CSV table of C-alpha atoms in Angstrom, one decimal:
chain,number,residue,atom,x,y,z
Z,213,UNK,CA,30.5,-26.2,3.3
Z,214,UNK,CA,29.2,-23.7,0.8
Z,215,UNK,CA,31.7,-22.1,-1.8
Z,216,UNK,CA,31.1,-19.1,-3.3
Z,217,UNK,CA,32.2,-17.2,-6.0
Z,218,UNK,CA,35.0,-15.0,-4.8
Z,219,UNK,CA,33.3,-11.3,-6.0
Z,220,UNK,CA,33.6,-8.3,-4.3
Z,221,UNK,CA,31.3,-7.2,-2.1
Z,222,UNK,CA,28.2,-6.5,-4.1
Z,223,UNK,CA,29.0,-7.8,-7.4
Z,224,UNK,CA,27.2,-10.9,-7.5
Z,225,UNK,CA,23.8,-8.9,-8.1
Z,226,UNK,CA,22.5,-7.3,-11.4
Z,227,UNK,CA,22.5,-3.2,-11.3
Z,228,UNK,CA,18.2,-4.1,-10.4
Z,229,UNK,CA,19.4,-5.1,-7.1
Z,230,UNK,CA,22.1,-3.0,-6.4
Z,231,UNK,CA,21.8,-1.1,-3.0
Z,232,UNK,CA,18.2,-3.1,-2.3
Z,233,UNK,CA,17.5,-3.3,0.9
Z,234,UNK,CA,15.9,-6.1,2.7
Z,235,UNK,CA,12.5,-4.2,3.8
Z,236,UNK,CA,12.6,-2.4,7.3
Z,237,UNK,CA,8.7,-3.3,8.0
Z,238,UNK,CA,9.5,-6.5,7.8
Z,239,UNK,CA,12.5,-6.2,9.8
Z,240,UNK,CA,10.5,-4.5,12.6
Z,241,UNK,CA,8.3,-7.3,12.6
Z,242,UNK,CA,10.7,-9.9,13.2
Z,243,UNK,CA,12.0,-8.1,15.8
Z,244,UNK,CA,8.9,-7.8,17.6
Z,245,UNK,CA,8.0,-11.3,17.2
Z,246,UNK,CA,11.9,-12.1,18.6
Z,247,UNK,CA,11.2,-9.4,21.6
Z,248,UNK,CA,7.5,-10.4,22.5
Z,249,UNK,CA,6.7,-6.9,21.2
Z,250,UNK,CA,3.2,-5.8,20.2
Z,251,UNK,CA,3.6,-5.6,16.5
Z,252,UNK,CA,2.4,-1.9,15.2
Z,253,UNK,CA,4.8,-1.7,12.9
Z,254,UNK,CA,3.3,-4.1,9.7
Z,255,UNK,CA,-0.3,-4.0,8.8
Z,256,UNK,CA,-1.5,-7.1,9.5
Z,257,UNK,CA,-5.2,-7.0,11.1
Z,258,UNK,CA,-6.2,-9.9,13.6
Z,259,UNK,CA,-7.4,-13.0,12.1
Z,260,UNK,CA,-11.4,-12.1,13.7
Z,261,UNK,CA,-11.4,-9.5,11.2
Z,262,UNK,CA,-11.9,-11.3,8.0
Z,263,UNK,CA,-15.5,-12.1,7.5
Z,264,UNK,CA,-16.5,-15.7,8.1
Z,265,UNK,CA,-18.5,-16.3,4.3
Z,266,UNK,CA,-15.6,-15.4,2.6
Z,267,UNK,CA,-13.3,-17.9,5.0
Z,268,UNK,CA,-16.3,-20.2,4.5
Z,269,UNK,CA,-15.7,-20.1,0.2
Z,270,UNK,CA,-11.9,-20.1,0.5
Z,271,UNK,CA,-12.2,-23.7,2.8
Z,272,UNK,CA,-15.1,-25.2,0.2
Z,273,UNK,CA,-13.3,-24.1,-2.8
Z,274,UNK,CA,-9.9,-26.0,-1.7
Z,275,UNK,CA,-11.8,-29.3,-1.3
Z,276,UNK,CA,-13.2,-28.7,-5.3
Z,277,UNK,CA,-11.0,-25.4,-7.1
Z,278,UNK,CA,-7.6,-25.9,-6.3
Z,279,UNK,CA,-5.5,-25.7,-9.8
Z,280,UNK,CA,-4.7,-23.3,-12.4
Z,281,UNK,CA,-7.0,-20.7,-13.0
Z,282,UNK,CA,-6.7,-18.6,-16.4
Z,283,UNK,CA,-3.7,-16.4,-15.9
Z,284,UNK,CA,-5.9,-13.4,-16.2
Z,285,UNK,CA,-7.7,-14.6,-13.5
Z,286,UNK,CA,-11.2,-16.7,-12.5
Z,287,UNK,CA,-13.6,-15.0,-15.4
Z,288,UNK,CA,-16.2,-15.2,-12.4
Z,289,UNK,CA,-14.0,-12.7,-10.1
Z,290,UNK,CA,-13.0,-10.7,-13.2
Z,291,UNK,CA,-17.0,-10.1,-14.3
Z,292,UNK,CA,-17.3,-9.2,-10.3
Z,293,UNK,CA,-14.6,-6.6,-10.2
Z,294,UNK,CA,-15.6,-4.6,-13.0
Z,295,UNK,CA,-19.1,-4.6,-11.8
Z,296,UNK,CA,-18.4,-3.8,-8.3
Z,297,UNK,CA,-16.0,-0.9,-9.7
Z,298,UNK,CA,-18.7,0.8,-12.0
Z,299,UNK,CA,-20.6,1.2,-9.2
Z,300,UNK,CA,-17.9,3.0,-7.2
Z,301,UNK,CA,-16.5,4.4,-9.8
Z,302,UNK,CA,-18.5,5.0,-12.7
Z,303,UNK,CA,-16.1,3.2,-14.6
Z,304,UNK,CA,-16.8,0.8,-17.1
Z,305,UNK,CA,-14.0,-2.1,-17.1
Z,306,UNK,CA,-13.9,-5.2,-20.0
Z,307,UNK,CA,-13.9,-8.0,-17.5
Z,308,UNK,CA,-11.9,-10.2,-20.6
Z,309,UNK,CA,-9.5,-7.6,-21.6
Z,310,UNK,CA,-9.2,-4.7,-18.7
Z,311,UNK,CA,-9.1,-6.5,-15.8
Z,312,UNK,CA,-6.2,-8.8,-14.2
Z,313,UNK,CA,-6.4,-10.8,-11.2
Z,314,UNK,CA,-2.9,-10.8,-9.8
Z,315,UNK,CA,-0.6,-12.3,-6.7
Z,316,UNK,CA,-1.3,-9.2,-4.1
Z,317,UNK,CA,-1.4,-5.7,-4.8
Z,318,UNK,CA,2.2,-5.6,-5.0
Z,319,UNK,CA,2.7,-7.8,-7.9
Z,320,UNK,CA,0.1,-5.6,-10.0
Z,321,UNK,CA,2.2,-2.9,-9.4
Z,322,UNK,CA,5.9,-4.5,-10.1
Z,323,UNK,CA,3.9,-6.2,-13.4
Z,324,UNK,CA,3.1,-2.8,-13.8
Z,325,UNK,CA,6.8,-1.1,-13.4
Z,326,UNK,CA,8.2,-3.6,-15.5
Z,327,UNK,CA,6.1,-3.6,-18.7
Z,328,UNK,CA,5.8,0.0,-18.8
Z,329,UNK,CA,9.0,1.9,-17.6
Z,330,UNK,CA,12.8,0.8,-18.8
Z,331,UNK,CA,16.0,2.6,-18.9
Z,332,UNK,CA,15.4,6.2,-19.5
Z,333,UNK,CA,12.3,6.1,-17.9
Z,334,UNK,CA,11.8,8.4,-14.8
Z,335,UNK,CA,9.2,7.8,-12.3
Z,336,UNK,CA,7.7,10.3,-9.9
Z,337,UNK,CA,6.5,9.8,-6.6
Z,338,UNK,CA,5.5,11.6,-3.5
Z,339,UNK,CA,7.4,10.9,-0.4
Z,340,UNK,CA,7.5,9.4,2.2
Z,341,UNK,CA,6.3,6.8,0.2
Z,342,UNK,CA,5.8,3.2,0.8
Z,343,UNK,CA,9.0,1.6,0.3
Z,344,UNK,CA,8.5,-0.4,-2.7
Z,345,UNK,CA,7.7,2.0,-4.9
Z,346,UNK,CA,11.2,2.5,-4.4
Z,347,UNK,CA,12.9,-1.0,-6.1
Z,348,UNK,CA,9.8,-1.6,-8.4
Z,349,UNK,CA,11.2,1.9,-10.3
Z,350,UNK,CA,14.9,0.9,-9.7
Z,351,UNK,CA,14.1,-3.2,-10.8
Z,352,UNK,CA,12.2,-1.8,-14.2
Z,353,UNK,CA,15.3,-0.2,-14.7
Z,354,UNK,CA,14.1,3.2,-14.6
Z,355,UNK,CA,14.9,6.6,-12.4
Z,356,UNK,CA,12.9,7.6,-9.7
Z,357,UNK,CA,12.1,11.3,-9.3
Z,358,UNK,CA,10.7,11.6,-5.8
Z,359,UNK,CA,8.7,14.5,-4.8
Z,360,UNK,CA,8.9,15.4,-0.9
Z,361,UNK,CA,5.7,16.4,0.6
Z,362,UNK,CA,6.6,15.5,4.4
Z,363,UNK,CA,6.1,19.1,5.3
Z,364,UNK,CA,2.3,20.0,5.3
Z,365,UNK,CA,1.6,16.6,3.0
Z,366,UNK,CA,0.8,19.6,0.5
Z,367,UNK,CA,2.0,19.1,-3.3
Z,368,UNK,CA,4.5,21.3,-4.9
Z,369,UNK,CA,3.2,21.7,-8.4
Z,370,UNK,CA,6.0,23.5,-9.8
Z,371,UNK,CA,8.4,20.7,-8.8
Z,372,UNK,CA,5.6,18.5,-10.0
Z,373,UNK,CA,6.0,19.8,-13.3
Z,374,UNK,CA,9.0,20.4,-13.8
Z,375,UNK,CA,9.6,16.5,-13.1
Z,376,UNK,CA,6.9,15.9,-15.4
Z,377,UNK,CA,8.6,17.0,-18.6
Z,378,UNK,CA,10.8,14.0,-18.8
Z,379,UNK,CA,8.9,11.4,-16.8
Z,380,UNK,CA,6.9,8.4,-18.2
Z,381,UNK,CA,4.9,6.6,-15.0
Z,382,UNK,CA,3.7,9.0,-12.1
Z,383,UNK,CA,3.0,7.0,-9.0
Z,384,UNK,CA,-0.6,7.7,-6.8
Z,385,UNK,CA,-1.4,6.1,-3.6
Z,386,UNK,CA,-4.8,7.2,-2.3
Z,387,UNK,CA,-5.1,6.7,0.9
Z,388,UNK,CA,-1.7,6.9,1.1
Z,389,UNK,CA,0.6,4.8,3.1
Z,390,UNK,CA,2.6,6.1,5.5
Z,391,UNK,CA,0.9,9.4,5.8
Z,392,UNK,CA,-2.8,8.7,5.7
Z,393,UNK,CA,-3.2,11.7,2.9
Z,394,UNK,CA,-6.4,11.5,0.4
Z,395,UNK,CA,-5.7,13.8,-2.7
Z,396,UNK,CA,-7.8,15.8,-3.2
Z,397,UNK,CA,-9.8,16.3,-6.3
Z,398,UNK,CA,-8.5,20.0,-6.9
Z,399,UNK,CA,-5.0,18.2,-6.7
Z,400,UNK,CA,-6.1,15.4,-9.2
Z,401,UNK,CA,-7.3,17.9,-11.6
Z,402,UNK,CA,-4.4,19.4,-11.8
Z,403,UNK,CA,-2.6,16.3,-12.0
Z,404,UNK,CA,-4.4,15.1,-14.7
Z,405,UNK,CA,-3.6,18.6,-16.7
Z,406,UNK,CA,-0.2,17.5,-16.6
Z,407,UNK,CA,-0.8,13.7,-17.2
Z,408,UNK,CA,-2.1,14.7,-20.8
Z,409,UNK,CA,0.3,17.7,-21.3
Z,410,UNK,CA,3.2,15.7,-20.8
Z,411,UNK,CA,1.6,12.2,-22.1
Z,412,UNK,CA,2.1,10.4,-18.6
Z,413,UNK,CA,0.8,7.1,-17.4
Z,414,UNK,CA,-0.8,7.0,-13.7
Z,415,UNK,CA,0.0,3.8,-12.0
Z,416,UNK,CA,-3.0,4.4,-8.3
Z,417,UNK,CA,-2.1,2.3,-5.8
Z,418,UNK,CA,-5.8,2.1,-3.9
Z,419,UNK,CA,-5.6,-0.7,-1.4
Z,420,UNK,CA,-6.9,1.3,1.4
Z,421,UNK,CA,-10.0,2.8,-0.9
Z,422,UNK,CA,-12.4,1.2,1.8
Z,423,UNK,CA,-10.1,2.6,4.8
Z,424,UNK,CA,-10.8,6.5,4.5
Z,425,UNK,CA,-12.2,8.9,7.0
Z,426,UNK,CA,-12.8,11.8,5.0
Z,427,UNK,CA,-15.7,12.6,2.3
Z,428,UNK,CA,-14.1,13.8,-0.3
Z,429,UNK,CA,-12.3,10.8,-1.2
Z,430,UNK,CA,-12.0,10.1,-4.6
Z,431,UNK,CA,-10.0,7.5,-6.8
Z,432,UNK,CA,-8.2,9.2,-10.1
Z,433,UNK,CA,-10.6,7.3,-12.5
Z,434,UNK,CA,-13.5,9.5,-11.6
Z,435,UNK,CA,-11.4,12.6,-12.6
Z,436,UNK,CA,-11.8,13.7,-15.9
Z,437,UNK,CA,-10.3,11.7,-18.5
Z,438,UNK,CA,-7.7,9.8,-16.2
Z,439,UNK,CA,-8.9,6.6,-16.1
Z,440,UNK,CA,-7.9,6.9,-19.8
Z,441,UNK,CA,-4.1,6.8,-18.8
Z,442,UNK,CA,-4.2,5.2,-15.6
Z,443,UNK,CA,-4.0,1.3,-14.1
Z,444,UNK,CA,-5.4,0.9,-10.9
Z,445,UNK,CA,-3.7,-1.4,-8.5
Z,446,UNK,CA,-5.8,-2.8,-5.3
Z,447,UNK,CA,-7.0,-5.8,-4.2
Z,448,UNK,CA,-8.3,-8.3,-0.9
Z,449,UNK,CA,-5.7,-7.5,1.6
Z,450,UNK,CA,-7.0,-4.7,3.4
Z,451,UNK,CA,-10.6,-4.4,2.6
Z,452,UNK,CA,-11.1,-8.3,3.8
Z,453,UNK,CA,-8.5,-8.9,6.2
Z,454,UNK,CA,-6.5,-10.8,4.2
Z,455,UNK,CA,-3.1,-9.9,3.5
Z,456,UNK,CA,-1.5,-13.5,3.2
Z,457,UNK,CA,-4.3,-14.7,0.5
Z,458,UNK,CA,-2.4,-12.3,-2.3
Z,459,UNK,CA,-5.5,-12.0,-4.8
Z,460,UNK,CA,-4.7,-8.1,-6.3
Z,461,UNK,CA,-7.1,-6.4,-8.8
Z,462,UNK,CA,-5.7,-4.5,-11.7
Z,463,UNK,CA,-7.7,-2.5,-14.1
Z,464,UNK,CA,-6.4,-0.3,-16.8
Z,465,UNK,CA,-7.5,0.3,-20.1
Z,466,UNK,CA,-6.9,-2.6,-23.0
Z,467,UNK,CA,-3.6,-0.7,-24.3
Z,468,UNK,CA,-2.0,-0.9,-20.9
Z,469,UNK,CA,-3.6,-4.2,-19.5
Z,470,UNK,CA,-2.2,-6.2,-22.8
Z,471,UNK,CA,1.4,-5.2,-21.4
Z,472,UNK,CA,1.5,-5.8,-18.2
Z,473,UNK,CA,-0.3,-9.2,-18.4
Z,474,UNK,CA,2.9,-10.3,-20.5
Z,475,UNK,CA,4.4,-9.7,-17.1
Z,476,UNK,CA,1.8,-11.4,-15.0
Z,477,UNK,CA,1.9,-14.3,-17.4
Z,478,UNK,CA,5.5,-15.5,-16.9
Z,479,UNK,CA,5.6,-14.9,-13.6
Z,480,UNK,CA,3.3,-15.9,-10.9
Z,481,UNK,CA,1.1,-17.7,-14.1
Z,482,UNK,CA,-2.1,-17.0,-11.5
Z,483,UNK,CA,-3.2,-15.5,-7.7
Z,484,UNK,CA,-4.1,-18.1,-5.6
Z,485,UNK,CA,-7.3,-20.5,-7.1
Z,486,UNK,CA,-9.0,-21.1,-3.8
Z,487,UNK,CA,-8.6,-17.7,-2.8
Z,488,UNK,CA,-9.9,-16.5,-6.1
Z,489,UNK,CA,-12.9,-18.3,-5.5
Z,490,UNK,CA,-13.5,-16.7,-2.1
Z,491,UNK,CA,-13.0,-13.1,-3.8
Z,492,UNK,CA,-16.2,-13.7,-5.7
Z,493,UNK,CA,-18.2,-14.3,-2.2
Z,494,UNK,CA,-16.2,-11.2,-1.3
Z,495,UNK,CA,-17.8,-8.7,-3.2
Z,496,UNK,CA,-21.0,-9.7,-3.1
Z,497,UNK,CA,-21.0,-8.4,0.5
Z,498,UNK,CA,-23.2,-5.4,1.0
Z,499,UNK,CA,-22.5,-2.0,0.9
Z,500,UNK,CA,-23.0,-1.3,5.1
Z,501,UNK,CA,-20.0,-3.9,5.4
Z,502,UNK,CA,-17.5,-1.5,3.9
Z,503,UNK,CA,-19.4,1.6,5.9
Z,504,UNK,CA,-18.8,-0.6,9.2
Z,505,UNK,CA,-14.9,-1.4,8.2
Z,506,UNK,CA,-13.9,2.3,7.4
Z,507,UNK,CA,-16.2,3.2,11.2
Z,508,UNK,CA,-14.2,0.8,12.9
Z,509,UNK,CA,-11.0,2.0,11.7
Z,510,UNK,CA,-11.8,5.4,12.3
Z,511,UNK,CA,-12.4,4.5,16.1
Z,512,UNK,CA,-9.3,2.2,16.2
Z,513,UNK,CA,-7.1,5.5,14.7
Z,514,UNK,CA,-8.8,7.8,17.6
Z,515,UNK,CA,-7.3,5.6,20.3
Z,516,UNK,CA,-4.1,5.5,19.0
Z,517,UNK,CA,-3.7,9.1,18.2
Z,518,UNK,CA,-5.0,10.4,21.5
Z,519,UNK,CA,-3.2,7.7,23.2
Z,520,UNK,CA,0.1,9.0,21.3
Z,521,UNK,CA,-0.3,12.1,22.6
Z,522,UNK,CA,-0.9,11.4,26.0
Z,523,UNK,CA,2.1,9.7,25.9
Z,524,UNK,CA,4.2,12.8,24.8
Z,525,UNK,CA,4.8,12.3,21.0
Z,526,UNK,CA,3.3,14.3,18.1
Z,527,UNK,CA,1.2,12.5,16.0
Z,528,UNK,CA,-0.4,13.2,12.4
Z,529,UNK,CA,-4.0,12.6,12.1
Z,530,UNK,CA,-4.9,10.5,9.0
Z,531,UNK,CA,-7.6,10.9,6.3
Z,532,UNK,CA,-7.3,7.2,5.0
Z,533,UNK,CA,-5.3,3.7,5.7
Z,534,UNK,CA,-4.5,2.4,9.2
Z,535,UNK,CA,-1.4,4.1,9.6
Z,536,UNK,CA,-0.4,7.3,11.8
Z,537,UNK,CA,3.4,9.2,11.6
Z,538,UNK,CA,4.5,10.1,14.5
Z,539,UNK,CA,7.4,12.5,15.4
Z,540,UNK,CA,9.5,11.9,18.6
Z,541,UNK,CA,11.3,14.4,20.6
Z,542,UNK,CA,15.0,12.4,21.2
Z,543,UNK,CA,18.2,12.8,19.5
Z,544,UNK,CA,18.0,9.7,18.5
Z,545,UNK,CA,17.9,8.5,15.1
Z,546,UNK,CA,14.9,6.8,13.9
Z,547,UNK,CA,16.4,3.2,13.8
Z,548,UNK,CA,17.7,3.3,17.4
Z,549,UNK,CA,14.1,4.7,18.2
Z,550,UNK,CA,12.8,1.8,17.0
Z,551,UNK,CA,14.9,-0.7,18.2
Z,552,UNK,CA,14.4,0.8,21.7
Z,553,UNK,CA,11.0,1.3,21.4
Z,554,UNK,CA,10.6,-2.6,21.1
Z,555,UNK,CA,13.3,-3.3,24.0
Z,556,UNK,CA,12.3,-1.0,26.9
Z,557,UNK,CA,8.3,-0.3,26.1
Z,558,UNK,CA,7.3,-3.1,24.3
Z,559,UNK,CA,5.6,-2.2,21.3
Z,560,UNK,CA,6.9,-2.2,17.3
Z,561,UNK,CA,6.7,0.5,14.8
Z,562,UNK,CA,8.4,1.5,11.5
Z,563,UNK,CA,11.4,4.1,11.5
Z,564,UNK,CA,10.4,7.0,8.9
Z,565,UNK,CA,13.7,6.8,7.3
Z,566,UNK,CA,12.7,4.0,5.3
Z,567,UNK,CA,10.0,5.6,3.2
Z,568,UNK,CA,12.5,7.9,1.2
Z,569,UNK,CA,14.1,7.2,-1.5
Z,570,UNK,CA,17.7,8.5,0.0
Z,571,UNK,CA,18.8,5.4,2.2
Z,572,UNK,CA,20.4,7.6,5.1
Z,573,UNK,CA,17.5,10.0,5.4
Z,574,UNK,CA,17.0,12.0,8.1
Z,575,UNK,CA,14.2,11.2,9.7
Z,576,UNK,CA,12.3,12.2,13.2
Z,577,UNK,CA,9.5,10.8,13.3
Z,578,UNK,CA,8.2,7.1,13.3
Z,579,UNK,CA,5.1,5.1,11.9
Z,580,UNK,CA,2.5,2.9,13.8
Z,581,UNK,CA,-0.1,1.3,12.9
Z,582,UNK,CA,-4.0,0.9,14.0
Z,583,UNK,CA,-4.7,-2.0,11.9
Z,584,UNK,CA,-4.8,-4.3,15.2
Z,585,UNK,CA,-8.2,-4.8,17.4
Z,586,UNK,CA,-9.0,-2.3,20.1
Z,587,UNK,CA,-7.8,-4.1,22.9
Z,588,UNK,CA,-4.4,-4.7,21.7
Z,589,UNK,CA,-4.0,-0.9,20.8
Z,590,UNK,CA,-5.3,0.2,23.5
Z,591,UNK,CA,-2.8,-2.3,25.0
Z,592,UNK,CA,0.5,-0.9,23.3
Z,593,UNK,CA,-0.7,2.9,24.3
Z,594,UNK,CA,-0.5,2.0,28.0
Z,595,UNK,CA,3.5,0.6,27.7
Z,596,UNK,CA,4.1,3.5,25.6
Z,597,UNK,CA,2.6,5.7,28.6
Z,598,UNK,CA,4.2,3.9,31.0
Z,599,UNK,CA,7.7,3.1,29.8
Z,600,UNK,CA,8.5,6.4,27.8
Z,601,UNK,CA,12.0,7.4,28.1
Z,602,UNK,CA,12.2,10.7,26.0
């Protein structure tokens, strides 16, 4: 028998974990797997999807590489990273001093949070956002200032600036999950007017960089003087079909990189050794593999969108990412839509609710996504056809 401290009801946690939620996509998930449900509700791609060389490096390395590497990361991977990124950027990165190798995406950008945002702080994002944007701001101790765009996924720069006066990190994510938006570079031109006019720090969240099905896409860096005041935060996951590997990139100019490595240091010490390793292979591949990833994605988010529609929902067409928001036409709120989407047709998504800041938003739409093979999509559109109840 386990005794506990006799608290109320919420007092055992620090004020960085008050009124944290365990995460909904992962919730969803868990259900599905519980139900038998197909699972378009986390982006996880099928295990085909990750390119045999680089499994191929991750399996040799753990026979010969499988201890510490220096926190900052394997200098090999580091020296590939900012090579790979001037040529996509035009960005010059210092492989010793600007780039970090951390534990997934999501650590970069917590290591991030934490070293540069505190009490006082306020922290802007767009929303719906992806959820942990949300406790990264509130764990750093600082306030988030979240900037609705649902309507139109246009930005509202007078809002946008008037949050700017008092804020210290603004948050990018570009593609941007849920909604598949790409900002454009009129919008990061005027973004970076405000960066330097209110001396801001841009925190990009780019994992889906390689995911986009639009042009014009553009990372922050190539903007003017932005990559000046920004750290970019990507890594494996997407691009290689790799989510549970957790090898993150983060590059940010020395002044910013020396701070949040003092988080990265005490923390997770180093991203995976083996894994590391198998980054390296990684991007060496050439530049038609990245071409053929963003083609077959593109195809994949065709299927589901038409399919959406045939099956009477109203779906958003994205310009990046794997993800498409959906709006249903029930009274039902987008928790018991979910729920019931898994019981009576079979197939998992993400209620909207959870990508605003405001726990008991309303919400009427839903999120699915495309980052499964064909067969399986085309799979969950014919339940959704067949067992649709609204």
């Amino acid at each position: 028998m386990t005794r506990t401290p006799d608290f109320d009801d919420g007092a055992i946690g620090s004020s960085r974990t008050s009124g944290v939620a365990e995460s909904v996509i992962r919730e969803m998930t868990r259900e599905a797997i519980d139900r038998g449900a197909i699972n378009l509700s986390q982006g996880i791609p099928d295990e085909d999807e990750t390119p045999p060389e680089i499994k191929a490096a991750a399996q040799e390395a753990i026979e010969t590489d499988s201890q510490y590497t220096i926190t900052w990361g394997l200098p090999e991977l580091r020296d590939a990273v900012a090579e790979r990124y001037a040529e996509w950027k035009g960005v010059e990165y210092d492989p010793e001093t600007e780039v970090t190798i951390t534990s997934g995406t999501s650590e970069a950008i917590m290591s991030t949070m934490l070293s540069l945002a505190g009490p006082g702080d306020e922290v802007i994002y767009f929303e719906p956002v992806y959820e942990s944007y949300i406790p990264a701001s509130q764990f750093a101790g600082a306030s988030a200032v979240p900037i609705d765009i649902t309507d139109g996924l246009g930005i509202d720069f007078e809002a946008l600036e008037a949050a700017a006066e008092n804020a210290r990190i603004i948050v990018l994510n570009t593609p941007m999950n849920p909604t598949g938006k790409v900002f454009t570079r009129e919008e990061l031109e005027r973004i970076e007017e405000l960066v330097f006019e209110h001396d801001l720090i841009v925190l990009t969240d780019e994992i889906y960089e390689h995911i986009v099905y639009t042009d014009d896409y553009i990372s922050p860096v190539e903007v003017g003087d932005l990559a000046d005041r920004t750290i970019v935060c990507t890594g494996m996951s997407k691009t290689f079909s790799v989510t549970g590997w957790r090898v993150g990139f983060c590059l940010a100019p020395e002044y910013l990189s020396k701070e949040l490595r003092k988080i990265h240091d005490y923390t997770s010490i180093c991203a995976p050794t083996p894994f590391q390793k198998a980054g390296v292979e990684a991007l060496e591949l050439p530049d038609s593999y990245y071409q053929e990833l963003s083609d077959s994605y593109e195809e994949r988010r065709d299927i589901l969108y038409d399919g959406l529609q045939e099956a009477g929902l109203d779906p958003v067409k994205p310009d990046g990412a794997y993800y498409i928001l959906t709006r249903y036409p029930t009274d039902e709120d987008d928790i018991e839509f979910c729920y019931r989407l898994i019981r009576e047709a079979g197939v998992a998504a993400v209620p909207g609710s959870s990508f605003y800041t405001d726990p008991d938003a309303d919400s009427d739409w839903v999120r699915f996504t495309f980052s499964r093979n064909e067969e399986t999509i085309r799979e969950a559109v014919d339940r959704l056809v067949e067992n649709r109840w609204w």
